Tab-separated table of C-alpha atoms in Angstrom:
chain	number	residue	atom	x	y	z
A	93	UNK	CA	86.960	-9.411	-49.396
A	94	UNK	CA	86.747	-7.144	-46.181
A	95	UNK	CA	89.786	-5.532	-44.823
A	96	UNK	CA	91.873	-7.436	-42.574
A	97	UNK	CA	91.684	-5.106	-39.244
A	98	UNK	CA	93.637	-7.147	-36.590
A	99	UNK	CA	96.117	-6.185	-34.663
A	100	UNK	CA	99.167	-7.994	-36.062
A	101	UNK	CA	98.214	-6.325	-39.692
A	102	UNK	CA	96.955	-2.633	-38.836
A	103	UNK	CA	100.175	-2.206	-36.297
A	104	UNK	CA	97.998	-0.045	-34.739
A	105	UNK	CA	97.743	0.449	-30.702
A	106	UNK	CA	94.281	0.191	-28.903
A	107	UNK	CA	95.339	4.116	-27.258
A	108	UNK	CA	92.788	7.350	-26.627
A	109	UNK	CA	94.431	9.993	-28.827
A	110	UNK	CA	95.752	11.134	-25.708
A	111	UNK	CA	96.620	8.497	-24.165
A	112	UNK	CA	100.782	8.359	-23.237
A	113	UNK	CA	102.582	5.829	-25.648
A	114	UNK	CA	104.111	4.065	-22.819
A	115	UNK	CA	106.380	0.947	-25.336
A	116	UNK	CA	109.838	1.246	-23.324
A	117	UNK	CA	112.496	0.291	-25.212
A	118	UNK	CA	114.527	-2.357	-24.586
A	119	UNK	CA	117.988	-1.635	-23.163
A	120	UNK	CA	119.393	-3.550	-25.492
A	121	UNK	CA	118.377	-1.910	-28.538
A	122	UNK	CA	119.782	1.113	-28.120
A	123	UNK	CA	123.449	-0.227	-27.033
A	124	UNK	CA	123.009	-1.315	-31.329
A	125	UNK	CA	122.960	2.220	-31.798
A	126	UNK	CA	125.727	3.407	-29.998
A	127	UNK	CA	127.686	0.519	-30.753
A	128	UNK	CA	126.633	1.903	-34.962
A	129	UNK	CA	127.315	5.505	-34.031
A	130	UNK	CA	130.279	4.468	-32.941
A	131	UNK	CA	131.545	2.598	-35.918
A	132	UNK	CA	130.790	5.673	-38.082
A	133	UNK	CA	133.754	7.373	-36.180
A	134	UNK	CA	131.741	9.087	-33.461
A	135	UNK	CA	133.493	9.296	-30.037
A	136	UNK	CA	130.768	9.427	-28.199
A	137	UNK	CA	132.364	10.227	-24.674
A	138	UNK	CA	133.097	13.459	-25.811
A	139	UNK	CA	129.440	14.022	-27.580
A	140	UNK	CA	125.675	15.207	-25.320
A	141	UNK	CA	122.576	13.495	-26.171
A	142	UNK	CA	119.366	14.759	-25.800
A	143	UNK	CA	116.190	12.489	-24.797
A	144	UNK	CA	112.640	13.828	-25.101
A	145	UNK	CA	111.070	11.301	-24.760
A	146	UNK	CA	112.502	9.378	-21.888
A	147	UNK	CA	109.549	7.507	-19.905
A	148	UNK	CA	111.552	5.609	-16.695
A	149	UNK	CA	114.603	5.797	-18.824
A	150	UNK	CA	115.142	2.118	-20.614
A	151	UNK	CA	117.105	4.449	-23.617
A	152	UNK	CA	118.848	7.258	-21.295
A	153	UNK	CA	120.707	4.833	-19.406
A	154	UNK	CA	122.158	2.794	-22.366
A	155	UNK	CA	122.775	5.936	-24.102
A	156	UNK	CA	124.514	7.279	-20.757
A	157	UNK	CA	126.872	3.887	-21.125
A	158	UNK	CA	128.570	5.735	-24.356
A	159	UNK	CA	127.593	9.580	-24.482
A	160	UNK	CA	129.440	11.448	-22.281
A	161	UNK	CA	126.491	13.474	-21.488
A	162	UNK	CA	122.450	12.430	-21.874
A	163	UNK	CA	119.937	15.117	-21.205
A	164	UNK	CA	116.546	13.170	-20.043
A	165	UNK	CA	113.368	14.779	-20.256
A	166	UNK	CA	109.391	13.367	-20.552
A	167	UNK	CA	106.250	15.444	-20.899
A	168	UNK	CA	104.879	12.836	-17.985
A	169	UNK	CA	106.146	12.133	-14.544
A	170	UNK	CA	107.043	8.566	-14.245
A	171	UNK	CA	108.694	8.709	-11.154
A	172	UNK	CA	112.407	8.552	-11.902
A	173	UNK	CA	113.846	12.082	-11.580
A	174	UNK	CA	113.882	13.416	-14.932
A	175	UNK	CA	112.760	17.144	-15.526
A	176	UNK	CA	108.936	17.356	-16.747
A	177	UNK	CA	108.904	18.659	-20.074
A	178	UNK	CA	106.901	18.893	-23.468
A	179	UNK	CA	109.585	18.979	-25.890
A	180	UNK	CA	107.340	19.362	-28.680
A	181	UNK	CA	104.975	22.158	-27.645
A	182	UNK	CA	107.210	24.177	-25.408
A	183	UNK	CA	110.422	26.337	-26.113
A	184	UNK	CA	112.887	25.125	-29.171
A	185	UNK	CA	115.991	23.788	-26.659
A	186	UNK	CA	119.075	24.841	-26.969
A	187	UNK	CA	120.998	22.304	-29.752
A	188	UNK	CA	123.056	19.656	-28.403
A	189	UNK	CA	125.105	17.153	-30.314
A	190	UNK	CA	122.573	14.390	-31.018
A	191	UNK	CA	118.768	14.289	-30.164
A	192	UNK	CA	117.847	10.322	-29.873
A	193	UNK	CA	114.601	8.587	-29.144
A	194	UNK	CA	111.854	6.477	-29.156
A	195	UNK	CA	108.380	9.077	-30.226
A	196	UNK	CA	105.001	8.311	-29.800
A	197	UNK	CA	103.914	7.294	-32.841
A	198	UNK	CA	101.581	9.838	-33.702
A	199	UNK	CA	103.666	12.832	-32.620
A	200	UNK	CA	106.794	11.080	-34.553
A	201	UNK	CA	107.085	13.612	-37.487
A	202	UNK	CA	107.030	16.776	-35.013
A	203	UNK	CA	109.576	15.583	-32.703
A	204	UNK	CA	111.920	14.577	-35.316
A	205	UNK	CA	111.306	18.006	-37.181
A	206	UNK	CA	112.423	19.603	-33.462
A	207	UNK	CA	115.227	17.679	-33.258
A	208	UNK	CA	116.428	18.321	-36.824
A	209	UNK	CA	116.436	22.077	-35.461
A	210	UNK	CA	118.012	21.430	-32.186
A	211	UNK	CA	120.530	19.375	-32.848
A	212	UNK	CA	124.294	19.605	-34.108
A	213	UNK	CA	125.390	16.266	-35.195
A	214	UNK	CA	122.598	14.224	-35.747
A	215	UNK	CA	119.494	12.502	-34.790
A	216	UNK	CA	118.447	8.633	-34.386
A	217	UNK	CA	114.361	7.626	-34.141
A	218	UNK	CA	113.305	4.150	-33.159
A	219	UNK	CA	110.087	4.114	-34.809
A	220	UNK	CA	108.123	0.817	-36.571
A	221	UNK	CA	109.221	0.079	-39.817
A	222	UNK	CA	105.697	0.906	-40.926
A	223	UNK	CA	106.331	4.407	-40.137
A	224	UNK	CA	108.544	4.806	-43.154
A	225	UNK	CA	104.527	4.627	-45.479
A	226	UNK	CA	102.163	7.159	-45.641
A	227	UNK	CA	101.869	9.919	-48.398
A	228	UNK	CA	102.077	12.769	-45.876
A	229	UNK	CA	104.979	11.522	-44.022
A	230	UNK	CA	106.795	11.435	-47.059
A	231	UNK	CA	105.603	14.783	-48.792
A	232	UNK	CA	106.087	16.637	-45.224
A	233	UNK	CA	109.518	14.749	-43.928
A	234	UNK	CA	111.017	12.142	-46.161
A	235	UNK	CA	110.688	14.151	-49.661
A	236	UNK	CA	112.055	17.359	-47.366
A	237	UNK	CA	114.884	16.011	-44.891
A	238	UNK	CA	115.326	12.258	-45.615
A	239	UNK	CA	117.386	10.074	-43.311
A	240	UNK	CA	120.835	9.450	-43.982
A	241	UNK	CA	120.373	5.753	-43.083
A	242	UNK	CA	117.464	2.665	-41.782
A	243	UNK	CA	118.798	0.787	-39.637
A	244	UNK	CA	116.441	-2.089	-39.749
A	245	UNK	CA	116.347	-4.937	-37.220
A	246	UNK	CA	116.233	-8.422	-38.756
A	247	UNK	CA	115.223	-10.370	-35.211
A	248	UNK	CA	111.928	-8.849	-33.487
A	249	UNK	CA	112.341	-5.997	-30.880
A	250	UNK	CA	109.609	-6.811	-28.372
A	251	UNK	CA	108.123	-3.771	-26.942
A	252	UNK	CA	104.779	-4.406	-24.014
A	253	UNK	CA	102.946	-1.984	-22.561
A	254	UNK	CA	104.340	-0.180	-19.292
A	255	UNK	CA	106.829	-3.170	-19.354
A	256	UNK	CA	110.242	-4.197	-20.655
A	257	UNK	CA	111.034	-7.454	-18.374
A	258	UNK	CA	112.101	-9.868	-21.177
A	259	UNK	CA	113.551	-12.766	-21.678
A	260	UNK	CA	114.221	-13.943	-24.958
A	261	UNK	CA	110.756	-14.810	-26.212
A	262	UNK	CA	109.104	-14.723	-22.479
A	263	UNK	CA	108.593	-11.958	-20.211
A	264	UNK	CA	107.207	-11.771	-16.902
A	265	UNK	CA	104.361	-9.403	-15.811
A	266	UNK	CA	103.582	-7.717	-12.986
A	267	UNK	CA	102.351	-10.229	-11.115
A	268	UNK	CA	105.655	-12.424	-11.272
A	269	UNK	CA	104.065	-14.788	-13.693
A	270	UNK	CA	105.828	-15.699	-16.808
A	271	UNK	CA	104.352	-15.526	-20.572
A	272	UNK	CA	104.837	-15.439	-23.850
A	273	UNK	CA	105.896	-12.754	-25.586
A	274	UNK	CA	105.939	-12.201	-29.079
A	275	UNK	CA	105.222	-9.108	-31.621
A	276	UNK	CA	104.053	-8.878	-35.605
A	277	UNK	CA	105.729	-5.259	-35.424
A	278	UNK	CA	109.015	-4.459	-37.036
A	279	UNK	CA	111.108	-2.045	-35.709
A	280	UNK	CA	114.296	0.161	-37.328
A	281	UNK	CA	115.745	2.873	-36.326
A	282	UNK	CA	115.969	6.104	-38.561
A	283	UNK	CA	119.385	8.302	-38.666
A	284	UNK	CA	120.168	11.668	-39.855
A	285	UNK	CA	123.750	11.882	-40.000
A	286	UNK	CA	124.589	15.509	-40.118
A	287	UNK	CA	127.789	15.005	-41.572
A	288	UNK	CA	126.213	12.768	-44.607
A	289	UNK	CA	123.810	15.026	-45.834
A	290	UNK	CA	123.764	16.369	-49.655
A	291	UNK	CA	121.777	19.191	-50.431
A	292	UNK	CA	121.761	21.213	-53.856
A	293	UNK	CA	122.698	25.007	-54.989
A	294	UNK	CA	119.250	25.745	-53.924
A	295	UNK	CA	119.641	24.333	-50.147
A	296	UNK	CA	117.093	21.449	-51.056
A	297	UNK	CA	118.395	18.043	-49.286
A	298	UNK	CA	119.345	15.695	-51.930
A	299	UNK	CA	120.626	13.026	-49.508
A	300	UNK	CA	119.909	8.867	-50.245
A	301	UNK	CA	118.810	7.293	-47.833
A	302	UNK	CA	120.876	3.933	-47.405
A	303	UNK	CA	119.418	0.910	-45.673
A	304	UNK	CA	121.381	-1.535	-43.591
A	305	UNK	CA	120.199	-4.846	-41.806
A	306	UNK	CA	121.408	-5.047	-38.365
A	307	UNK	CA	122.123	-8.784	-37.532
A	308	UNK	CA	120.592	-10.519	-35.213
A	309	UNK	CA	122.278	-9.531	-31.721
A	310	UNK	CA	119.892	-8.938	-28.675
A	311	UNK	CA	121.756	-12.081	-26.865
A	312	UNK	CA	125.563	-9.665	-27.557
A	313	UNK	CA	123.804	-6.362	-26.405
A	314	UNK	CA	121.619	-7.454	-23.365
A	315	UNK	CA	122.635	-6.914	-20.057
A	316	UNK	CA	122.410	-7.715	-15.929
A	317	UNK	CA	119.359	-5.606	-14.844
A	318	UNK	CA	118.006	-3.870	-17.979
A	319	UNK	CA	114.688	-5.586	-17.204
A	320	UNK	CA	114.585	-4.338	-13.572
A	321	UNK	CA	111.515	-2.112	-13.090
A	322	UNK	CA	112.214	1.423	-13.046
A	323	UNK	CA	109.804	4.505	-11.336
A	324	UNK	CA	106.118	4.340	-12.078
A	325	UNK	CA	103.339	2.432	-13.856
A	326	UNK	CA	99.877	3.067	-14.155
């Protein structure tokens, strides 16, 4: 039997190799993560959070709702205000408190090694689920620093191209019409909680990673204008 290469299976993206990963991230999904953080014990008024990654800014803003301080950067200029930077290829920043994004896929593994080593509390990654396989991913991250925790959604996080205008399962595209929207991709997000970490006499990380479900809870987390378009597509 041949391999099964659609889309749905392969979770793979129709992109050049240099093509920018443009998937915003719903609004909501992020407010899950703060809302998480927060339940650990964080207070995260009085905690910075660095974004690399930031596109028109669908996670700075909902991460600007609970840190008291979001540092917003993107290698591409999409029209919003935030500094042009390439986080992975330029200077190690300076570490702030947590380092929390979305990655393009490919460059996932870098950017969360750079934000192990620029960061002082911890780092969240909203990657697809299917990002947790692969032999070298695991010999080259998750054998060497593995998360403290997967936080794995159990209802579909919907992610379009250049586009986050949802509506429950619709969403409406740039010409105003409205369609269906649906995904075969899971999504989780991956946590290294500083704080949580075991390592042995040697300095090798021993921590377990622990997976939780997050309920479903898009209709708790969404609201008024996250699906207003933001800066620049194209």
């Amino acid at each position: 039997m041949g391999q099964n290469t659609s889309s749905a299976v392969m979770q793979q993206r129709t992109e050049a190799r240099d093509a920018l990963d443009d998937f915003p991230t719903p609004m909501w999904a992020t407010r899950v993560l703060t809302a998480w953080l927060e339940g650990q014990g964080y207070d995260l008024s009085a905690l910075a959070a660095r974004e690399p990654c930031a596109n028109r800014g669908y996670m700075a803003v909902p991460l600007g709702e609970a840190f008291g301080c979001v540092e917003a950067s993107d290698v591409h200029d999409y029209g919003v205000g935030y500094p042009v930077l390439d986080y992975l290829f330029g200077a190690v920043p300076d570490p702030l408190d947590f380092t929390i994004s979305n990655p393009p896929f490919r460059l996932a593994a870098q950017i969360i090694d750079r934000a192990l080593a620029s960061s002082h509390r911890g780092v969240a990654m909203f990657v697809r689920s299917a990002f947790l396989e692969g032999g070298e991913r695991y010999h080259t991250l998750f054998s060497q620093n593995p998360p403290t925790t997967v936080l794995q959604f159990s209802e579909r996080v919907i992610l379009h191209k250049g586009l986050v205008r949802f509506k429950g399962e619709k969403y409406v595209d740039k010409k105003g019409v409205e369609r269906s929207a649906s995904s075969a991709t899971a999504y989780s997000w991956l946590v290294w909680n500083f704080e949580r970490m075991s390592f042995d006499l040697q300095g090798k990380n021993t921590t377990k990673t622990q997976l939780e479900w997050l309920p479903p809870c898009c209709a708790s987390f969404e609201r008024l204008g996250d699906y207003e378009e933001r800066g620049t597509y194209g």
